[in-house]
């Protein structure tokens, strides 16, 4: 099953070898790459050696291709990118930018929302990030 994750700004693919690769900056301005598992709901994360992030810290995410900010403008501490599945269906993926928080939403083209992760309940109204 070939899944492609895209930057919403340049539509460059941001996944390779089962990882979603994001450029990241910690709150104390350390920079590096964050590798997220491409399976939604799998919260395995690998960070570059130059990026040391503590649980609960808020991380800024950028596209590794065009460097546009992936942080959402509405709502706190979320970032967004796109996912295209093997049928060509496109959905938005919204993740928490709080390190260690297990929270992901996907929103498909019919605005159907799926949620993943045990921290998701604190975002009661996900409408505002659409
Ligand atoms: Zn981009």
PDB file of C-alpha atoms and ligand atoms in Angstrom, residues 7 10 63 66, ligand 1:
ATOM      1  CA  UNK A   7       3.261  19.407   2.210  1.00  0.00           C
ATOM      2  CA  UNK A  10       4.455  22.952  -2.171  1.00  0.00           C
ATOM      3  CA  UNK A  63       8.153  21.390   5.403  1.00  0.00           C
ATOM      4  CA  UNK A  66       9.975  24.258   0.874  1.00  0.00           C
TER       5      UNK A  66
HETATM    6 ZN1  LIG B   1       6.554  22.337   1.221  1.00  0.00          ZN
END
